[in-house]
Coordinates of C-alpha atoms in Angstrom, one line a residue:
M1 CA 18.6 -171.4 23.3
P2 CA 21.1 -173.7 21.5
Q3 CA 24.5 -173.9 23.2
A4 CA 27.8 -174.5 21.5
T5 CA 28.9 -176.6 24.4
D6 CA 30.4 -179.8 23.0
E7 CA 34.1 -180.8 23.3
T8 CA 35.3 -178.7 20.4
I9 CA 34.6 -175.3 21.9
K10 CA 35.2 -175.9 25.6
M11 CA 38.2 -174.4 27.4
T12 CA 41.0 -176.8 27.0
T13 CA 43.6 -176.7 29.8
L14 CA 43.5 -173.4 31.7
E15 CA 41.6 -172.6 34.8
Q16 CA 40.1 -169.1 34.8
P17 CA 38.5 -167.0 37.5
P18 CA 34.7 -167.2 37.6
E19 CA 32.8 -164.7 35.5
P20 CA 29.9 -162.6 36.7
A21 CA 26.5 -163.9 35.8
G22 CA 25.4 -160.8 33.9
F23 CA 26.4 -160.3 30.3
A24 CA 28.3 -157.0 30.3
P25 CA 31.3 -155.4 28.8
V26 CA 34.7 -156.7 30.0
P27 CA 36.3 -154.6 32.7
A28 CA 39.7 -153.2 31.8
H29 CA 41.6 -155.3 34.4
Q30 CA 40.2 -158.5 32.8
R31 CA 41.4 -157.7 29.2
I32 CA 44.1 -159.8 27.6
E33 CA 47.0 -157.3 27.1
A34 CA 48.6 -159.4 24.4
L35 CA 45.4 -159.4 22.4
D36 CA 45.2 -155.6 22.5
T37 CA 49.0 -155.2 21.7
V38 CA 48.7 -157.5 18.6
R39 CA 45.6 -155.6 17.6
G40 CA 47.5 -152.3 17.8
F41 CA 50.4 -153.8 15.8
A42 CA 48.0 -155.1 13.1
L43 CA 46.3 -151.7 12.9
I44 CA 49.6 -150.1 11.8
G45 CA 49.9 -152.6 9.0
I46 CA 46.3 -152.0 8.0
C47 CA 47.0 -148.3 7.8
L48 CA 50.1 -148.9 5.6
M49 CA 47.9 -151.1 3.3
N50 CA 44.9 -148.9 3.1
I51 CA 46.7 -145.6 2.4
E52 CA 47.7 -146.9 -1.0
F53 CA 44.1 -147.1 -2.1
F54 CA 43.4 -143.5 -1.0
N55 CA 45.8 -142.7 -3.8
R56 CA 45.0 -145.5 -6.3
P57 CA 41.7 -146.7 -7.6
L58 CA 40.2 -149.7 -5.9
A59 CA 39.4 -151.1 -9.4
T60 CA 43.1 -152.1 -9.4
L61 CA 42.9 -154.0 -6.2
G62 CA 44.5 -157.4 -6.5
Q63 CA 46.7 -156.3 -9.4
G64 CA 50.0 -156.1 -7.4
M65 CA 52.5 -153.3 -7.4
P66 CA 51.7 -150.3 -9.6
A67 CA 53.6 -150.2 -12.8
G68 CA 56.2 -147.6 -13.5
L69 CA 57.6 -147.2 -9.9
A70 CA 61.3 -146.5 -9.4
G71 CA 63.7 -145.8 -6.6
I72 CA 62.5 -145.3 -3.1
D73 CA 58.8 -145.5 -4.2
W74 CA 59.5 -148.9 -5.7
L75 CA 61.2 -150.0 -2.4
A76 CA 58.3 -148.7 -0.3
S77 CA 55.8 -150.5 -2.5
F78 CA 57.7 -153.7 -2.5
F79 CA 58.0 -153.6 1.3
V80 CA 54.3 -153.1 1.8
A81 CA 53.3 -155.7 -0.9
Y82 CA 55.5 -158.5 0.4
F83 CA 56.0 -157.8 4.2
I84 CA 52.7 -156.1 5.1
E85 CA 49.9 -156.6 2.6
G86 CA 48.0 -159.9 2.9
K87 CA 49.8 -160.6 6.2
F88 CA 48.0 -157.9 8.2
W89 CA 44.4 -158.4 7.1
T90 CA 44.9 -162.0 8.0
I91 CA 46.2 -160.9 11.5
F92 CA 43.2 -158.7 11.9
S93 CA 40.9 -161.6 10.9
L94 CA 42.8 -163.8 13.4
L95 CA 42.1 -161.2 16.0
F96 CA 38.4 -161.2 15.3
G97 CA 38.3 -164.9 15.9
M98 CA 40.2 -164.4 19.1
G99 CA 37.7 -161.8 20.3
F100 CA 34.9 -164.1 19.4
A101 CA 36.5 -166.9 21.4
V102 CA 37.0 -164.7 24.4
M103 CA 33.3 -163.7 24.4
L104 CA 32.2 -167.3 24.0
T105 CA 34.5 -168.6 26.7
R106 CA 33.4 -166.1 29.2
A107 CA 29.8 -166.7 28.4
E108 CA 30.3 -170.5 28.8
R109 CA 32.0 -170.2 32.2
A110 CA 29.2 -167.9 33.5
G111 CA 26.4 -169.9 31.9
R112 CA 25.2 -166.8 30.1
N113 CA 23.2 -166.4 26.9
F114 CA 25.7 -165.9 24.1
L115 CA 23.9 -166.2 20.8
K116 CA 21.5 -163.2 21.0
P117 CA 24.2 -160.7 22.1
C118 CA 26.5 -162.1 19.4
L119 CA 23.9 -161.6 16.7
R120 CA 23.4 -158.0 17.9
R121 CA 27.2 -157.5 17.8
I122 CA 27.4 -158.9 14.3
A123 CA 24.5 -156.7 13.1
A124 CA 26.1 -153.6 14.5
L125 CA 29.4 -154.5 12.9
A126 CA 27.6 -154.9 9.5
V127 CA 26.1 -151.4 9.9
F128 CA 29.4 -149.9 10.9
G129 CA 31.0 -151.6 7.9
G130 CA 28.3 -150.5 5.4
L131 CA 28.4 -146.9 6.6
H132 CA 32.2 -146.8 6.6
H133 CA 32.2 -148.2 3.0
I134 CA 29.7 -145.7 1.7
F135 CA 30.7 -142.5 3.6
L136 CA 34.5 -142.9 4.1
F137 CA 36.4 -145.7 2.3
A138 CA 35.3 -148.3 -0.2
G139 CA 38.1 -150.7 1.0
D140 CA 36.2 -151.5 4.2
I141 CA 36.6 -154.9 5.7
L142 CA 34.2 -154.7 8.6
F143 CA 31.1 -155.7 6.6
S144 CA 33.0 -158.8 5.3
Y145 CA 33.8 -159.7 8.9
A146 CA 30.1 -159.5 9.8
V147 CA 29.2 -161.8 6.9
A148 CA 31.9 -164.3 7.9
A149 CA 30.8 -164.2 11.5
V150 CA 27.4 -165.4 10.5
F151 CA 29.0 -168.5 8.9
L152 CA 31.0 -169.0 12.1
L153 CA 27.8 -169.2 14.0
V154 CA 26.6 -171.8 11.4
V155 CA 29.7 -173.8 12.3
L156 CA 29.0 -173.6 16.0
Y157 CA 25.2 -173.8 16.1
G158 CA 23.9 -175.0 12.8
T159 CA 21.9 -178.3 12.7
W160 CA 21.5 -180.4 9.6
K161 CA 17.8 -179.6 9.2
W162 CA 18.3 -175.9 9.2
L163 CA 21.4 -176.2 7.0
L164 CA 19.6 -178.2 4.4
A165 CA 16.7 -175.8 4.4
A166 CA 19.1 -172.9 3.9
L167 CA 20.8 -174.7 1.1
A168 CA 17.4 -175.4 -0.6
V169 CA 16.5 -171.7 -0.3
T170 CA 19.8 -170.5 -1.7
A171 CA 19.7 -173.0 -4.5
G172 CA 16.3 -171.8 -5.4
L173 CA 17.4 -168.2 -5.4
A174 CA 20.4 -169.1 -7.6
L175 CA 17.9 -169.9 -10.4
M176 CA 16.4 -166.4 -10.2
P177 CA 17.7 -163.8 -12.7
G178 CA 20.1 -161.4 -11.1
L179 CA 20.6 -163.5 -7.9
G180 CA 22.5 -166.5 -9.3
Q181 CA 26.0 -165.4 -8.5
A182 CA 25.3 -164.2 -4.9
A183 CA 23.0 -167.1 -4.0
G184 CA 25.5 -169.6 -5.5
G185 CA 28.3 -168.1 -3.4
V186 CA 26.3 -168.3 -0.3
A187 CA 25.4 -171.9 -1.0
A188 CA 29.0 -172.8 -1.6
T189 CA 30.0 -171.2 1.7
L190 CA 27.2 -172.9 3.5
V191 CA 28.4 -176.3 2.2
L192 CA 31.9 -175.6 3.5
S193 CA 30.5 -174.3 6.8
S194 CA 28.5 -177.5 7.1
L195 CA 31.5 -179.7 6.5
I196 CA 33.6 -177.8 9.1
A197 CA 30.7 -178.2 11.5
L198 CA 30.6 -181.9 10.8
Y199 CA 34.3 -182.1 11.7
M200 CA 34.2 -179.7 14.7
R201 CA 31.2 -181.4 16.2
H202 CA 31.6 -185.0 15.2
E203 CA 30.1 -186.4 18.4
K204 CA 26.9 -184.3 17.8
R205 CA 26.7 -184.6 14.0
P206 CA 25.1 -181.6 12.5
L207 CA 24.5 -183.6 9.3
P208 CA 22.9 -187.0 8.9
L209 CA 26.2 -188.7 7.7
S210 CA 29.7 -189.4 9.0
L211 CA 33.0 -188.1 7.7
S212 CA 34.0 -191.6 6.5
L213 CA 30.8 -192.0 4.5
L214 CA 31.2 -188.6 3.1
S215 CA 34.8 -189.4 2.1
L216 CA 33.5 -192.6 0.3
I217 CA 30.8 -190.7 -1.6
L218 CA 33.3 -188.0 -2.7
L219 CA 35.8 -190.7 -3.7
L220 CA 33.3 -192.5 -5.9
A221 CA 32.1 -189.3 -7.5
G222 CA 35.6 -188.0 -8.1
G223 CA 36.8 -191.4 -9.4
G224 CA 33.9 -191.7 -11.8
G225 CA 34.6 -188.2 -13.0
A226 CA 38.3 -188.9 -13.5
F227 CA 37.4 -192.0 -15.5
V228 CA 35.1 -190.0 -17.7
A229 CA 37.7 -187.2 -18.1
A230 CA 40.4 -189.8 -19.1
A231 CA 38.0 -191.2 -21.7
M232 CA 37.3 -187.7 -23.0
W233 CA 40.9 -186.9 -23.4
T234 CA 42.1 -190.2 -24.9
L235 CA 39.2 -191.0 -27.1
K236 CA 38.3 -187.4 -28.0
L237 CA 34.8 -187.8 -26.7
G238 CA 32.5 -184.8 -26.1
P239 CA 33.1 -181.1 -26.8
A240 CA 36.7 -179.9 -26.3
D241 CA 35.5 -177.2 -24.0
A242 CA 34.2 -179.8 -21.5
H243 CA 37.5 -181.7 -21.1
L244 CA 39.1 -179.2 -18.7
P245 CA 36.0 -178.5 -16.5
V246 CA 35.3 -182.2 -16.1
S247 CA 39.0 -182.9 -15.2
A248 CA 39.1 -180.0 -12.8
G249 CA 35.8 -181.0 -11.1
S250 CA 37.0 -184.5 -10.7
A251 CA 40.2 -183.4 -9.2
I252 CA 38.4 -181.1 -6.7
L253 CA 36.1 -184.0 -5.7
L254 CA 39.1 -186.3 -5.1
L255 CA 40.8 -183.6 -3.1
A256 CA 37.6 -183.1 -1.1
S257 CA 37.5 -186.9 -0.5
L258 CA 41.1 -186.8 0.8
V259 CA 40.4 -183.8 3.0
S260 CA 37.3 -185.6 4.4
F261 CA 39.4 -188.8 5.0
L262 CA 42.1 -186.8 6.8
A263 CA 39.5 -185.0 8.9
N264 CA 38.0 -188.3 10.0
K265 CA 41.5 -189.7 10.8
Y266 CA 42.8 -186.6 12.6
R267 CA 39.7 -185.5 14.5
N268 CA 41.5 -186.1 17.8
P269 CA 42.7 -184.5 20.0
V270 CA 39.5 -182.4 20.2
E271 CA 41.5 -179.3 21.2
A272 CA 43.3 -179.3 17.8
R273 CA 40.2 -179.3 15.6
S274 CA 39.8 -175.6 15.5
W275 CA 43.3 -174.8 14.2
R276 CA 43.3 -177.8 11.9
A277 CA 39.9 -176.8 10.4
G278 CA 41.0 -173.2 10.1
A279 CA 44.4 -173.9 8.5
A280 CA 43.0 -176.5 6.2
T281 CA 40.3 -174.1 5.0
Y282 CA 42.7 -171.3 4.2
L283 CA 45.4 -173.5 2.7
L284 CA 43.0 -175.5 0.6
L285 CA 41.7 -172.3 -1.0
S286 CA 45.2 -170.8 -1.5
I287 CA 46.6 -174.1 -2.9
L288 CA 43.7 -174.3 -5.4
A289 CA 44.5 -170.6 -6.4
T290 CA 48.2 -171.4 -6.8
I291 CA 47.5 -174.5 -8.9
G292 CA 45.2 -172.6 -11.1
G293 CA 47.8 -169.9 -11.6
A294 CA 50.5 -172.4 -12.3
V295 CA 48.3 -174.1 -14.9
D296 CA 47.7 -170.8 -16.6
Y297 CA 51.4 -169.8 -16.4
F298 CA 52.8 -173.0 -17.9
A299 CA 50.0 -173.7 -20.4
P300 CA 50.9 -172.8 -24.0
P301 CA 49.5 -169.5 -25.2
E302 CA 46.3 -169.5 -27.3
P303 CA 46.9 -169.0 -31.0
D304 CA 45.9 -165.8 -32.6
P305 CA 42.2 -166.1 -33.4
A306 CA 42.5 -164.5 -36.8
R307 CA 45.4 -166.8 -37.9
A308 CA 43.5 -169.8 -36.5
A309 CA 40.4 -168.9 -38.5
K310 CA 42.5 -169.0 -41.7
T311 CA 43.9 -172.4 -41.0
D312 CA 40.8 -174.1 -39.5
P313 CA 39.3 -176.4 -42.1
N314 CA 35.9 -176.1 -40.5
T315 CA 35.7 -172.5 -41.7
S316 CA 35.8 -173.6 -45.4
S317 CA 32.8 -172.4 -47.3
S318 CA 32.8 -175.7 -49.2
K319 CA 31.4 -177.5 -46.3
A320 CA 27.7 -176.9 -46.4
T321 CA 26.8 -179.3 -43.6
L322 CA 25.0 -178.9 -40.3
S323 CA 28.3 -179.0 -38.5
E324 CA 29.1 -175.6 -39.9
K325 CA 26.5 -174.2 -37.5
K326 CA 28.6 -175.3 -34.6
P327 CA 31.2 -172.7 -33.5
T328 CA 34.7 -173.7 -34.6
E329 CA 37.7 -173.7 -32.3
A330 CA 38.9 -170.4 -33.9
E331 CA 35.5 -168.8 -33.3
K332 CA 35.6 -170.0 -29.6
Q333 CA 39.0 -168.5 -29.2
A334 CA 37.9 -165.2 -30.8
E335 CA 34.9 -165.1 -28.4
R336 CA 37.1 -165.7 -25.4
A337 CA 39.5 -163.0 -26.6
A338 CA 36.5 -160.6 -27.1
D339 CA 35.3 -161.4 -23.5
R340 CA 38.7 -160.6 -22.1
A341 CA 39.0 -157.4 -24.0
K342 CA 35.5 -156.4 -22.8
R343 CA 36.4 -157.0 -19.2
L344 CA 39.6 -155.1 -19.5
E345 CA 37.8 -152.2 -21.1
E346 CA 35.2 -152.2 -18.3
R347 CA 37.9 -152.4 -15.6
A348 CA 39.9 -149.6 -17.2
E349 CA 36.8 -147.4 -17.5
D350 CA 35.9 -148.1 -13.8
A351 CA 39.5 -147.1 -12.8
A352 CA 39.4 -143.9 -14.9
I353 CA 36.0 -142.9 -13.3
E354 CA 37.2 -143.7 -9.8
T355 CA 40.5 -141.8 -10.4
R356 CA 38.6 -138.7 -11.5
V357 CA 36.2 -138.8 -8.5
M358 CA 39.0 -139.4 -6.0
R359 CA 41.2 -136.7 -7.5
S360 CA 38.6 -133.9 -7.9
G361 CA 35.1 -135.1 -7.2
S362 CA 32.8 -133.7 -4.6
Y363 CA 31.9 -135.5 -1.5
R364 CA 28.5 -136.3 -2.9
E365 CA 30.1 -137.9 -6.0
H366 CA 32.3 -140.0 -3.7
V367 CA 29.3 -141.2 -1.7
T368 CA 27.3 -142.0 -4.8
Q369 CA 30.2 -144.0 -6.3
R370 CA 30.9 -145.9 -3.1
A371 CA 27.3 -146.8 -2.7
R372 CA 27.3 -148.3 -6.2
Q373 CA 30.5 -150.2 -5.4
F374 CA 29.0 -151.5 -2.2
V375 CA 26.0 -153.0 -3.9
K376 CA 28.2 -154.3 -6.8
R377 CA 30.5 -156.2 -4.4
L378 CA 27.8 -157.8 -2.2
P379 CA 27.8 -161.0 -4.3
D380 CA 31.5 -161.5 -3.6
Q381 CA 31.2 -161.3 0.2
S382 CA 30.4 -164.9 0.7
G383 CA 33.5 -166.0 -1.2
F384 CA 35.8 -163.9 0.9
A385 CA 34.0 -165.0 4.0
T386 CA 35.3 -168.5 3.3
L387 CA 38.9 -167.3 3.8
L388 CA 37.9 -165.2 6.9
L389 CA 36.1 -168.2 8.4
G390 CA 39.4 -170.2 8.4
M391 CA 41.2 -167.3 10.1
F392 CA 38.5 -167.0 12.7
L393 CA 38.8 -170.6 13.6
L394 CA 42.6 -170.2 13.9
G395 CA 42.2 -167.2 16.1
A396 CA 39.7 -169.0 18.4
W397 CA 42.3 -171.8 18.9
F398 CA 45.0 -169.2 19.6
V399 CA 43.0 -167.8 22.5
R400 CA 41.7 -171.1 23.8
S401 CA 45.2 -172.7 23.8
G402 CA 46.2 -170.0 26.3
A403 CA 49.0 -168.7 24.1
M404 CA 47.6 -165.1 24.1
Q405 CA 46.9 -164.8 27.8
Y406 CA 49.8 -166.9 29.1
G407 CA 52.5 -166.4 26.5
S408 CA 55.3 -167.1 28.9
A409 CA 54.1 -170.7 29.3
H410 CA 53.9 -171.2 25.5
R411 CA 57.3 -169.8 24.5
P412 CA 58.4 -173.0 22.6
L413 CA 55.3 -173.0 20.4
L414 CA 55.5 -169.2 19.8
R415 CA 59.3 -169.4 19.0
K416 CA 58.6 -172.2 16.5
L417 CA 55.8 -170.2 14.8
A418 CA 57.9 -167.1 14.6
T419 CA 61.2 -168.6 13.5
I420 CA 59.6 -170.9 10.9
G421 CA 56.4 -168.9 9.9
L422 CA 58.0 -165.6 9.2
P423 CA 60.9 -166.6 6.9
A424 CA 58.7 -169.3 5.2
G425 CA 55.7 -167.1 4.7
I426 CA 57.5 -164.0 3.5
G427 CA 59.9 -166.1 1.5
M428 CA 57.0 -167.6 -0.5
G429 CA 55.8 -164.2 -1.5
V430 CA 59.3 -163.0 -2.4
L431 CA 59.7 -166.1 -4.5
G432 CA 56.5 -165.2 -6.3
S433 CA 57.8 -161.7 -6.9
L434 CA 60.6 -163.2 -9.1
I435 CA 57.9 -164.4 -11.4
A436 CA 55.7 -161.3 -11.5
T437 CA 55.0 -158.3 -9.2
S438 CA 52.2 -156.7 -11.3
Y439 CA 49.2 -157.6 -13.3
V440 CA 49.6 -156.6 -17.0
P441 CA 46.3 -155.8 -18.6
G442 CA 45.7 -158.0 -21.7
A443 CA 48.8 -160.2 -21.1
Q444 CA 48.2 -163.9 -21.0
H445 CA 50.3 -166.4 -19.0
N446 CA 52.5 -163.7 -17.5
G447 CA 52.6 -165.6 -14.2
F448 CA 50.9 -163.0 -12.0
D449 CA 48.2 -165.4 -10.9
F450 CA 50.8 -168.0 -10.0
A451 CA 52.8 -165.4 -8.1
S452 CA 49.7 -164.2 -6.3
G453 CA 48.9 -167.8 -5.3
L454 CA 52.3 -168.2 -3.7
L455 CA 51.9 -164.9 -1.9
M456 CA 48.5 -166.0 -0.6
M457 CA 49.9 -169.3 0.6
G458 CA 52.7 -167.5 2.5
N459 CA 50.4 -165.1 4.2
L460 CA 49.1 -167.6 6.7
P461 CA 52.5 -168.7 8.2
A462 CA 53.8 -165.1 8.1
C463 CA 50.6 -164.0 9.9
M464 CA 51.1 -166.6 12.6
G465 CA 54.8 -165.7 12.8
Y466 CA 54.1 -162.0 13.3
V467 CA 51.5 -162.6 16.0
S468 CA 53.9 -165.0 17.8
M469 CA 56.8 -162.5 17.5
I470 CA 54.7 -159.7 19.2
V471 CA 53.6 -162.0 22.0
L472 CA 57.1 -163.1 22.6
M473 CA 58.3 -159.5 22.7
L474 CA 55.6 -158.6 25.1
H475 CA 56.6 -161.3 27.6
S476 CA 60.3 -160.8 27.3
R477 CA 62.4 -159.0 29.9
T478 CA 64.1 -156.8 27.4
L479 CA 63.3 -153.5 25.7
F480 CA 61.2 -155.4 23.3
A481 CA 58.5 -155.7 26.1
R482 CA 57.8 -152.0 25.4
V483 CA 55.8 -153.1 22.4
G484 CA 53.0 -153.1 25.0
V485 CA 52.8 -149.4 24.3
L486 CA 50.5 -150.4 21.4
A487 CA 47.9 -151.9 23.8
P488 CA 45.8 -148.8 24.2
F489 CA 45.9 -148.2 20.4
G490 CA 44.6 -151.8 20.0
R491 CA 41.9 -151.3 22.7
M492 CA 40.4 -148.6 20.5
A493 CA 41.0 -150.5 17.2
L494 CA 37.5 -149.8 15.8
T495 CA 37.6 -146.1 16.6
N496 CA 41.2 -145.8 15.3
Y497 CA 40.4 -147.7 12.1
L498 CA 37.5 -145.4 11.3
C499 CA 39.5 -142.3 12.2
Q500 CA 42.3 -143.4 9.9
S501 CA 39.9 -143.5 7.0
L502 CA 38.5 -140.1 8.0
A503 CA 42.0 -138.5 8.2
M504 CA 43.3 -140.1 5.0
S505 CA 40.2 -139.1 3.0
A506 CA 40.6 -135.5 4.3
I507 CA 44.2 -135.5 3.2
F508 CA 44.1 -137.2 -0.2
F509 CA 40.7 -136.9 -1.7
G510 CA 39.6 -133.9 -3.9
Y511 CA 37.0 -132.7 -1.4
G512 CA 39.8 -132.4 1.2
L513 CA 43.3 -131.2 0.9
G514 CA 43.6 -132.9 -2.5
Y515 CA 47.0 -134.7 -2.2
W516 CA 45.7 -137.6 -4.3
G517 CA 48.5 -139.4 -6.1
T518 CA 51.2 -138.9 -3.5
G519 CA 54.2 -141.2 -4.0
R520 CA 54.4 -144.5 -2.1
A521 CA 57.3 -143.5 0.1
V522 CA 55.6 -140.4 1.3
Q523 CA 52.4 -142.5 1.8
V524 CA 54.3 -144.8 4.2
L525 CA 55.6 -141.8 6.2
V526 CA 52.2 -140.3 6.4
A527 CA 50.7 -143.6 7.6
L528 CA 53.4 -144.1 10.3
A529 CA 53.0 -140.5 11.4
L530 CA 49.2 -140.9 11.6
C531 CA 49.6 -144.1 13.7
G532 CA 52.0 -142.3 16.0
V533 CA 49.5 -139.6 16.7
Q534 CA 46.7 -142.1 17.3
I535 CA 48.9 -144.1 19.7
A536 CA 49.5 -141.0 21.8
C537 CA 45.8 -140.0 21.6
S538 CA 44.7 -143.5 22.6
H539 CA 46.9 -143.3 25.8
W540 CA 45.4 -139.9 26.6
W541 CA 41.8 -141.0 26.0
L542 CA 42.0 -144.3 27.9
A543 CA 43.5 -142.5 30.9
R544 CA 40.2 -140.8 31.2
F545 CA 37.6 -143.1 29.5
R546 CA 37.0 -146.8 29.6
Y547 CA 36.3 -147.2 25.9
G548 CA 36.8 -145.5 22.6
P549 CA 33.7 -143.8 21.2
A550 CA 33.0 -146.5 18.6
E551 CA 33.7 -149.3 21.0
W552 CA 31.4 -147.8 23.6
L553 CA 28.5 -147.7 21.0
W554 CA 29.3 -151.2 19.8
R555 CA 29.1 -152.5 23.4
A556 CA 25.9 -150.6 24.1
I557 CA 24.2 -152.3 21.2
T558 CA 25.7 -155.7 22.0
Y559 CA 24.7 -155.8 25.7
L560 CA 21.6 -153.5 25.5
Q561 CA 22.9 -151.4 28.3
M562 CA 24.8 -148.1 28.5
P563 CA 28.2 -148.9 30.0
P564 CA 29.8 -146.0 32.0
M565 CA 32.2 -144.1 29.8
R566 CA 34.3 -142.1 32.3
I567 CA 36.6 -144.0 34.5
A568 CA 35.5 -142.0 37.6
A569 CA 31.8 -142.9 36.8
A570 CA 32.8 -146.6 36.4
H571 CA 34.5 -146.6 39.8
A572 CA 31.5 -144.9 41.4
R573 CA 29.3 -147.8 40.3
L574 CA 31.5 -150.5 41.8

């Protein structure tokens, strides 16, 4: 079996007690309390985020704060949008990477098989996610984690022969009708995963080239593209529609060359590769999104297509030449406007249908609609997996550095992350809110994409700041240490996450109590009350049982054994 045993994924500085040879669930006394506490904290934020979309169509996801809010509802929405949303799914993603690193580390120390149990674990998570999406809540993230975890295995285990074969297959599938978007997304994420693997495992190159050679190739390609783009702009060569794509493509190649150069220069120390690769992946994507939003925000608005058609000389009927058969600039603008109008109409129709079903639809209608949404969103999973992959790598570093298990010994680092990350990360989002807080259908250049890019960039430092804050609180000698009360809640994170969806669907959807459309302030109160009940129930449950129900099933599938559920039964086996 291939082993991810090179320098990039070994334990770095901390000596650990030996692990048992058998691959089995982790006993309660060996769990990392900080990991469970942060997971419980993140689960509260996830509940505050998700409850909005039990009262709002998911077709509006990514459109910012709902329009028309006022008073306390506006304040509640603003708080969740800029202090919670975006920060807490990144924390949850970070935690997934931490859990993955814990499994891998313990397997390495004991010399155990890791890949097969991990594949079973990922497959089970994908099933949980798919069922959760279809039968409870279309805002599920578990399936996305399963997809991203596959690409994490590519980073750790992929060899260049298998990677090239996979790229060839996906490239072929991209040419088939109906599969182009999904296969193209998978291919792009495979390329990124291969580049990360090249950086993470430089001594055992997974690809038949070095980072320095890759940087040179990208530099030559980007430089050539930049020369062509400059000629197109200055000499008016080629179609006008090709100027911007060629320029953008050249810029991306040059940026990739710079990233490859920096990766080659800063590949040491080995222990830093995981966080550098993770941070670079997330920030690169968020910076590109911000740049795209800024270009759209500051670009001059397109002229009215009807007015442009009247003034465009190419539309004159006196020109009976072959050039008349080519679309004029006014016609191209009109076509783009028609495409935008069509997309807006489709989105509005989807939102209206979803609203009707959520408000008064039967359970069968809900399941049918969510099944369609699940299939429709499959092509987008690989794109989101790219962001998640970056967070997984950061989470793995957080555990392997010892910061989670030995927080007292890492106080300077944690204080720096908290005192810098939180104000900087939240501040970037608030700065963006001064530009726009909501997406306005049909409006061009309103700045929402730019503001969203700033918010996305700030999510990473804010996420790291929140995690560091909780670990510092846990290891303090003050009342703040009582944040550890969240640990049982976090130990049952999967069960509690699923139960949150079950409870909120029963409260808000039409087939339940039918309180759909509840105001944002009341939503926040309901979410906090639900989490309070779950915290109490988690303490009660784990005083009697070793695992939550969903966690027990997940472990049974992962390890192909039935772990004892009752604490008394577990002690009897010792």
